[in-house]
Amino acid sequence: MTMFSTIFLSALALVSPIAHGALVRVNDFGSNPTSLQMNIYVPSKLATSPPIILALHPCGGTGEQYAQMTKYNSLADQKGFITIFPSTKKDTNCWEVNKERTLTHDGGGDSQGLANMITYTIQKYSADATKVFVTGSSSGCMMTNVMMATYPNLFAAATCYSGVAAGCLAGSPGASPGSADPKCANGQVVKTGTEWAAVVKAMYPTYNGTYPRLATFHGAADTLVRPGNLAEQLKEWSAVMGVTFSKNVTNTPQSGYTQLVYGDGTKLVGYSASGVGHTVPVHEDVDLKWFGLS
Ligand SMILES: *[C@@H]1O[C@H](CO)[C@@H](O)[C@H](O)[C@H]1NC(C)=O
Ligand SMILES: *[C@@H]1O[C@H](CO)[C@@H](O)[C@H](O)[C@H]1NC(C)=O
């Protein structure tokens, strides 16, 4: 083999790495208008037609850190699903949940880059397009709500921890504790369900399919992202999904947590965690059950 072809083949291998059992950077996943980083974890024993979980870090964090902080990758080793742990490096590493471009389907913001990571992964690993999920903490939960609104076609279900309704920070100068209009985090952006549903609809006006199922957690003692934001998320998605509050179930999934059930509890639930601040610890077991992967 000539030196030229050796270099050429090595370069090809670098363009599309398939690294099983480690979190690896992917640079060629498609259009990436806001320069996000994609990190993927493909377990050694990959399921046939694997599900995908997109997991979004909090402000100040990175995908690599969130992968370390959570148990999703050891669960991926057991269950054979793929995880994506992206990073954003702007605005104190907070997801861009304030800008019109991200709050618009194919609008050229963070949401579009994240959506392209999903479509890339579905194609490259023959993943199951009906089993794609999104989760996240704090800013990652805010972005989870935004992904549900801007790319409802991609996701079957979502869970998240200590965030705000999709559109709560719309028009704010930033999305980090230092740059954001504080009204949203303070629980002062209050809308009716009908108003929230119109906000969601405006992010992808031509979409007429179903929206992903949501289980969203919030700490009742959260002073950074006030607990009123749980009620606003629930109003938003109950109006979008057409399910109304049916009952509270106390001490679920653990002592001190109240599960707020909408409809029959298969599309929308909230969890209010008594005495818990920012953020609610990730409950990977609850997530996997909600996703139908446990
Ligand atoms: C939804 O939109 C698609 C594509 O425009 C169309 O084919 C379909 O009939 C619509 N479905 C409903 C329920 O309106
Ligand atoms: C359900 O639980 C939430 C959170 O603890 C509480 O705010 C709400 O008042 C409860 N609703 C009912 C009907 O008990």
Short mmCIF file of C-alpha atoms and ligand atoms in Angstrom, two decimals:
data_model
loop_
_atom_site.label_atom_id
_atom_site.label_comp_id
_atom_site.label_asym_id
_atom_site.label_seq_id
_atom_site.Cartn_x
_atom_site.Cartn_y
_atom_site.Cartn_z
CA MET A 1 0.00 0.00 0.00
CA THR A 2 1.29 3.45 -0.83
CA MET A 3 1.77 6.00 1.87
CA PHE A 4 -0.94 8.09 0.22
CA SER A 5 -3.59 5.39 0.41
CA THR A 6 -2.66 4.53 4.00
CA ILE A 7 -3.19 8.14 4.99
CA PHE A 8 -6.39 8.26 2.96
CA LEU A 9 -7.84 5.15 4.66
CA SER A 10 -6.85 6.42 8.11
CA ALA A 11 -8.58 9.69 7.35
CA LEU A 12 -11.74 7.81 6.35
CA ALA A 13 -11.69 5.92 9.64
CA LEU A 14 -11.42 9.22 11.50
CA VAL A 15 -14.39 10.75 9.71
CA SER A 16 -16.85 8.14 10.97
CA PRO A 17 -15.63 6.46 14.14
CA ILE A 18 -17.65 3.57 15.56
CA ALA A 19 -16.23 3.42 19.06
CA HIS A 20 -18.15 0.97 21.17
CA GLY A 21 -18.20 1.35 24.93
CA ALA A 22 -16.74 4.88 25.20
CA LEU A 23 -18.11 8.40 24.91
CA VAL A 24 -16.71 9.75 21.64
CA ARG A 25 -16.89 13.04 19.78
CA VAL A 26 -18.69 13.09 16.42
CA ASN A 27 -17.83 15.95 14.08
CA ASP A 28 -19.70 15.04 10.92
CA PHE A 29 -23.33 14.74 12.06
CA GLY A 30 -24.75 17.33 9.66
CA SER A 31 -25.68 20.98 9.84
CA ASN A 32 -24.64 22.45 13.19
CA PRO A 33 -25.63 26.12 13.03
CA THR A 34 -24.69 26.97 16.65
CA SER A 35 -21.45 24.91 16.87
CA LEU A 36 -22.61 22.35 19.42
CA GLN A 37 -20.43 19.38 20.33
CA MET A 38 -21.84 15.90 19.80
CA ASN A 39 -20.67 13.07 22.09
CA ILE A 40 -22.11 9.60 21.55
CA TYR A 41 -22.01 6.42 23.61
CA VAL A 42 -22.59 3.20 21.70
CA PRO A 43 -22.51 0.18 24.03
CA SER A 44 -20.48 -2.89 23.09
CA LYS A 45 -23.64 -4.99 23.01
CA LEU A 46 -25.84 -2.80 20.87
CA ALA A 47 -29.52 -3.79 20.64
CA THR A 48 -30.95 -4.55 17.20
CA SER A 49 -32.69 -1.35 16.14
CA PRO A 50 -31.46 0.44 19.26
CA PRO A 51 -33.39 3.19 21.07
CA ILE A 52 -31.67 6.57 21.56
CA ILE A 53 -31.58 8.84 24.64
CA LEU A 54 -30.49 12.48 24.19
CA ALA A 55 -29.32 13.75 27.61
CA LEU A 56 -28.83 17.50 28.11
CA HIS A 57 -26.47 18.95 30.72
CA PRO A 58 -27.25 21.88 33.06
CA CYS A 59 -25.70 25.38 32.77
CA GLY A 60 -21.98 25.36 33.41
CA GLY A 61 -21.81 21.66 32.57
CA THR A 62 -20.68 19.57 29.61
CA GLY A 63 -21.90 16.41 27.97
CA GLU A 64 -18.88 14.54 29.32
CA GLN A 65 -19.67 15.65 32.89
CA TYR A 66 -23.37 14.81 32.57
CA ALA A 67 -22.43 11.33 31.33
CA GLN A 68 -20.29 10.91 34.46
CA MET A 69 -22.97 12.32 36.80
CA THR A 70 -25.74 10.03 35.55
CA LYS A 71 -26.17 6.26 35.18
CA TYR A 72 -27.47 6.29 31.61
CA ASN A 73 -24.32 4.78 30.09
CA SER A 74 -24.12 1.85 32.50
CA LEU A 75 -27.83 1.28 31.75
CA ALA A 76 -26.99 1.49 28.02
CA ASP A 77 -24.47 -1.33 28.61
CA GLN A 78 -27.27 -3.44 30.11
CA LYS A 79 -30.09 -2.53 27.71
CA GLY A 80 -28.26 -1.85 24.44
CA PHE A 81 -29.55 1.67 23.73
CA ILE A 82 -27.42 4.58 22.46
CA THR A 83 -26.93 7.83 24.38
CA ILE A 84 -26.01 11.26 23.05
CA PHE A 85 -24.47 13.74 25.50
CA PRO A 86 -24.02 17.02 23.57
CA SER A 87 -22.37 20.16 24.91
CA THR A 88 -23.02 23.83 24.30
CA LYS A 89 -20.19 26.26 24.99
CA LYS A 90 -22.02 29.61 24.80
CA ASP A 91 -23.68 31.72 27.53
CA THR A 92 -22.02 29.87 30.47
CA ASN A 93 -22.80 26.54 28.72
CA CYS A 94 -26.55 27.15 28.94
CA TRP A 95 -28.85 25.91 26.16
CA GLU A 96 -30.19 28.68 23.94
CA VAL A 97 -33.83 28.49 25.10
CA ASN A 98 -34.33 32.25 24.71
CA LYS A 99 -33.67 32.81 21.00
CA GLU A 100 -36.24 32.71 18.22
CA ARG A 101 -33.90 30.56 16.07
CA THR A 102 -33.88 27.78 18.70
CA LEU A 103 -37.60 28.21 19.45
CA THR A 104 -38.37 27.46 15.78
CA HIS A 105 -38.42 24.12 13.94
CA ASP A 106 -35.42 24.20 11.57
CA GLY A 107 -34.77 27.79 12.66
CA GLY A 108 -30.97 27.51 12.73
CA GLY A 109 -30.51 27.36 16.52
CA ASP A 110 -29.48 24.78 19.13
CA SER A 111 -32.65 22.73 18.57
CA GLN A 112 -31.74 22.14 14.92
CA GLY A 113 -28.21 20.98 15.74
CA LEU A 114 -29.58 18.56 18.37
CA ALA A 115 -32.21 17.28 15.90
CA ASN A 116 -29.46 16.61 13.36
CA MET A 117 -27.55 14.55 15.95
CA ILE A 118 -30.65 12.37 16.26
CA THR A 119 -31.22 11.89 12.52
CA TYR A 120 -27.51 11.13 12.02
CA THR A 121 -27.61 8.48 14.79
CA ILE A 122 -30.79 6.87 13.45
CA GLN A 123 -29.18 6.47 10.03
CA LYS A 124 -25.70 5.43 11.13
CA TYR A 125 -26.78 2.80 13.68
CA SER A 126 -30.14 1.76 12.14
CA ALA A 127 -31.72 2.99 15.36
CA ASP A 128 -35.45 2.74 16.06
CA ALA A 129 -36.95 6.10 15.06
CA THR A 130 -40.01 5.33 17.21
CA LYS A 131 -37.85 4.98 20.35
CA VAL A 132 -36.03 8.29 20.60
CA PHE A 133 -36.12 10.06 23.98
CA VAL A 134 -34.87 13.30 25.51
CA THR A 135 -34.04 14.20 29.09
CA GLY A 136 -32.01 16.84 30.96
CA SER A 137 -31.40 18.81 34.13
CA SER A 138 -32.05 22.52 34.78
CA SER A 139 -31.08 24.29 31.50
CA GLY A 140 -31.18 20.77 29.99
CA CYS A 141 -34.79 20.43 31.21
CA MET A 142 -35.64 23.82 29.70
CA MET A 143 -34.15 22.56 26.42
CA THR A 144 -36.04 19.26 26.75
CA ASN A 145 -39.30 21.25 26.79
CA VAL A 146 -38.05 23.18 23.73
CA MET A 147 -37.12 19.98 21.84
CA MET A 148 -40.62 18.59 22.51
CA ALA A 149 -42.13 21.76 21.02
CA THR A 150 -39.77 22.23 18.05
CA TYR A 151 -39.16 18.56 17.09
CA PRO A 152 -42.22 16.63 18.36
CA ASN A 153 -41.85 14.41 15.27
CA LEU A 154 -38.51 13.03 16.55
CA PHE A 155 -39.30 12.08 20.16
CA ALA A 156 -41.61 9.47 21.67
CA ALA A 157 -41.18 10.66 25.25
CA ALA A 158 -39.26 12.99 27.55
CA THR A 159 -38.36 13.30 31.20
CA CYS A 160 -36.63 16.18 32.89
CA TYR A 161 -35.50 17.80 36.08
CA SER A 162 -36.00 21.36 37.37
CA GLY A 163 -36.71 23.33 34.19
CA VAL A 164 -39.30 25.66 32.70
CA ALA A 165 -42.03 25.56 30.05
CA ALA A 166 -41.05 25.85 26.37
CA GLY A 167 -41.08 29.56 25.53
CA CYS A 168 -40.77 30.80 29.13
CA LEU A 169 -37.47 32.56 28.30
CA ALA A 170 -38.50 33.66 24.78
CA GLY A 171 -37.02 37.08 24.04
CA SER A 172 -34.79 37.13 27.13
CA PRO A 173 -31.30 38.55 26.42
CA GLY A 174 -29.73 35.29 27.59
CA ALA A 175 -30.54 31.93 29.15
CA SER A 176 -27.99 31.72 31.97
CA PRO A 177 -28.47 32.85 35.57
CA GLY A 178 -26.26 35.87 34.77
CA SER A 179 -27.77 36.82 31.40
CA ALA A 180 -31.46 35.87 31.58
CA ASP A 181 -34.45 38.04 32.35
CA PRO A 182 -35.12 36.73 35.90
CA LYS A 183 -38.93 36.71 35.56
CA CYS A 184 -39.07 33.16 34.14
CA ALA A 185 -36.89 31.51 36.78
CA ASN A 186 -38.75 33.46 39.45
CA GLY A 187 -42.04 31.91 38.35
CA GLN A 188 -43.45 35.22 37.13
CA VAL A 189 -44.11 34.10 33.55
CA VAL A 190 -47.63 32.79 34.04
CA LYS A 191 -49.94 31.87 31.15
CA THR A 192 -53.14 29.91 30.69
CA GLY A 193 -52.97 26.47 29.12
CA THR A 194 -54.49 27.87 25.93
CA GLU A 195 -51.82 30.59 25.78
CA TRP A 196 -49.00 28.09 26.37
CA ALA A 197 -50.40 25.73 23.73
CA ALA A 198 -50.32 28.61 21.22
CA VAL A 199 -46.65 29.26 22.15
CA VAL A 200 -45.83 25.59 21.48
CA LYS A 201 -47.82 25.45 18.25
CA ALA A 202 -46.02 28.58 16.94
CA MET A 203 -42.66 26.77 17.22
CA TYR A 204 -43.74 24.25 14.53
CA PRO A 205 -46.97 25.56 13.02
CA THR A 206 -47.39 22.96 10.27
CA TYR A 207 -47.01 19.97 12.64
CA ASN A 208 -50.23 18.05 13.14
CA GLY A 209 -49.05 14.83 14.83
CA THR A 210 -48.90 13.82 18.49
CA TYR A 211 -46.44 15.35 20.98
CA PRO A 212 -43.99 13.33 23.07
CA ARG A 213 -45.10 12.07 26.50
CA LEU A 214 -43.57 13.96 29.44
CA ALA A 215 -42.64 13.20 33.06
CA THR A 216 -41.21 16.36 34.66
CA PHE A 217 -39.68 16.73 38.13
CA HIS A 218 -39.29 19.84 40.27
CA GLY A 219 -38.09 20.54 43.79
CA ALA A 220 -40.69 22.28 45.97
CA ALA A 221 -37.80 24.04 47.77
CA ASP A 222 -36.09 25.27 44.56
CA THR A 223 -35.11 28.94 44.99
CA LEU A 224 -33.14 29.21 41.69
CA VAL A 225 -35.86 28.01 39.28
CA ARG A 226 -38.99 28.52 41.35
CA PRO A 227 -41.50 25.65 41.69
CA GLY A 228 -44.24 27.63 39.92
CA ASN A 229 -42.41 26.54 36.77
CA LEU A 230 -43.62 22.97 37.34
CA ALA A 231 -47.22 24.18 37.24
CA GLU A 232 -46.52 26.19 34.06
CA GLN A 233 -44.97 23.17 32.30
CA LEU A 234 -47.93 21.03 33.30
CA LYS A 235 -50.41 23.66 32.08
CA GLU A 236 -48.52 23.90 28.79
CA TRP A 237 -48.38 20.21 28.00
CA SER A 238 -51.80 19.32 29.38
CA ALA A 239 -53.29 21.85 26.95
CA VAL A 240 -51.15 20.60 24.05
CA MET A 241 -51.90 16.92 24.76
CA GLY A 242 -55.53 17.43 25.73
CA VAL A 243 -55.26 15.76 29.15
CA THR A 244 -56.48 17.27 32.40
CA PHE A 245 -55.34 16.82 36.02
CA SER A 246 -56.83 13.67 37.51
CA LYS A 247 -55.14 13.01 40.86
CA ASN A 248 -52.12 13.23 43.12
CA VAL A 249 -50.31 10.10 44.25
CA THR A 250 -48.20 10.78 47.34
CA ASN A 251 -44.80 9.25 48.15
CA THR A 252 -44.15 8.28 44.52
CA PRO A 253 -41.54 7.30 43.32
CA GLN A 254 -40.14 7.82 46.82
CA SER A 255 -41.05 9.27 50.17
CA GLY A 256 -41.72 13.04 49.98
CA TYR A 257 -42.36 13.08 46.23
CA THR A 258 -45.91 13.68 44.97
CA GLN A 259 -46.83 12.43 41.51
CA LEU A 260 -49.30 14.73 39.73
CA VAL A 261 -51.22 12.58 37.26
CA TYR A 262 -52.86 13.95 34.11
CA GLY A 263 -55.45 11.89 32.26
CA ASP A 264 -54.67 8.20 32.73
CA GLY A 265 -51.03 8.97 33.54
CA THR A 266 -49.60 7.60 30.28
CA LYS A 267 -48.99 10.98 28.57
CA LEU A 268 -48.18 13.51 31.26
CA VAL A 269 -47.09 13.39 34.90
CA GLY A 270 -45.33 15.82 37.19
CA TYR A 271 -43.29 15.06 40.30
CA SER A 272 -43.10 17.64 43.08
CA ALA A 273 -40.26 16.79 45.46
CA SER A 274 -40.86 18.15 48.95
CA GLY A 275 -37.81 19.74 50.61
CA VAL A 276 -35.71 19.32 47.44
CA GLY A 277 -33.90 22.34 45.93
CA HIS A 278 -32.10 22.84 42.61
CA THR A 279 -31.85 20.36 41.00
CA VAL A 280 -33.90 17.22 41.61
CA PRO A 281 -31.48 14.26 41.44
CA VAL A 282 -31.80 12.25 38.22
CA HIS A 283 -34.04 9.18 38.65
CA GLU A 284 -32.75 7.01 35.81
CA ASP A 285 -35.00 4.09 36.85
CA VAL A 286 -38.12 6.27 36.54
CA ASP A 287 -36.88 7.62 33.19
CA LEU A 288 -36.35 4.15 31.74
CA LYS A 289 -39.80 2.98 32.87
CA TRP A 290 -41.39 6.10 31.33
CA PHE A 291 -39.50 5.41 28.07
CA GLY A 292 -40.59 1.75 28.09
CA LEU A 293 -36.93 0.62 28.23
CA SER A 294 -36.78 -1.00 31.69
C1 LIG B 1 -51.12 16.05 8.72
O1 LIG B 1 -50.29 16.59 7.71
C2 LIG B 1 -49.93 15.66 6.72
C3 LIG B 1 -48.89 16.31 5.84
O2 LIG B 1 -49.25 17.61 5.47
C4 LIG B 1 -51.19 15.21 5.98
O3 LIG B 1 -50.86 14.26 4.99
C5 LIG B 1 -52.16 14.60 6.98
O4 LIG B 1 -53.38 14.30 6.36
C6 LIG B 1 -52.43 15.55 8.14
N1 LIG B 1 -53.20 14.84 9.16
C7 LIG B 1 -54.20 15.38 9.81
C8 LIG B 1 -54.82 14.53 10.88
O5 LIG B 1 -54.62 16.49 9.58
C1 LIG B 2 -51.23 17.99 44.19
O1 LIG B 2 -49.89 18.14 44.62
C2 LIG B 2 -49.33 19.42 44.36
C3 LIG B 2 -47.87 19.36 44.74
O2 LIG B 2 -47.69 18.95 46.05
C4 LIG B 2 -50.13 20.48 45.12
O3 LIG B 2 -49.61 21.76 44.83
C5 LIG B 2 -51.58 20.42 44.70
O4 LIG B 2 -52.35 21.32 45.47
C6 LIG B 2 -52.13 19.03 44.88
N1 LIG B 2 -53.47 18.96 44.30
C7 LIG B 2 -54.47 18.35 44.93
C8 LIG B 2 -55.79 18.40 44.24
O5 LIG B 2 -54.33 17.76 46.00
#
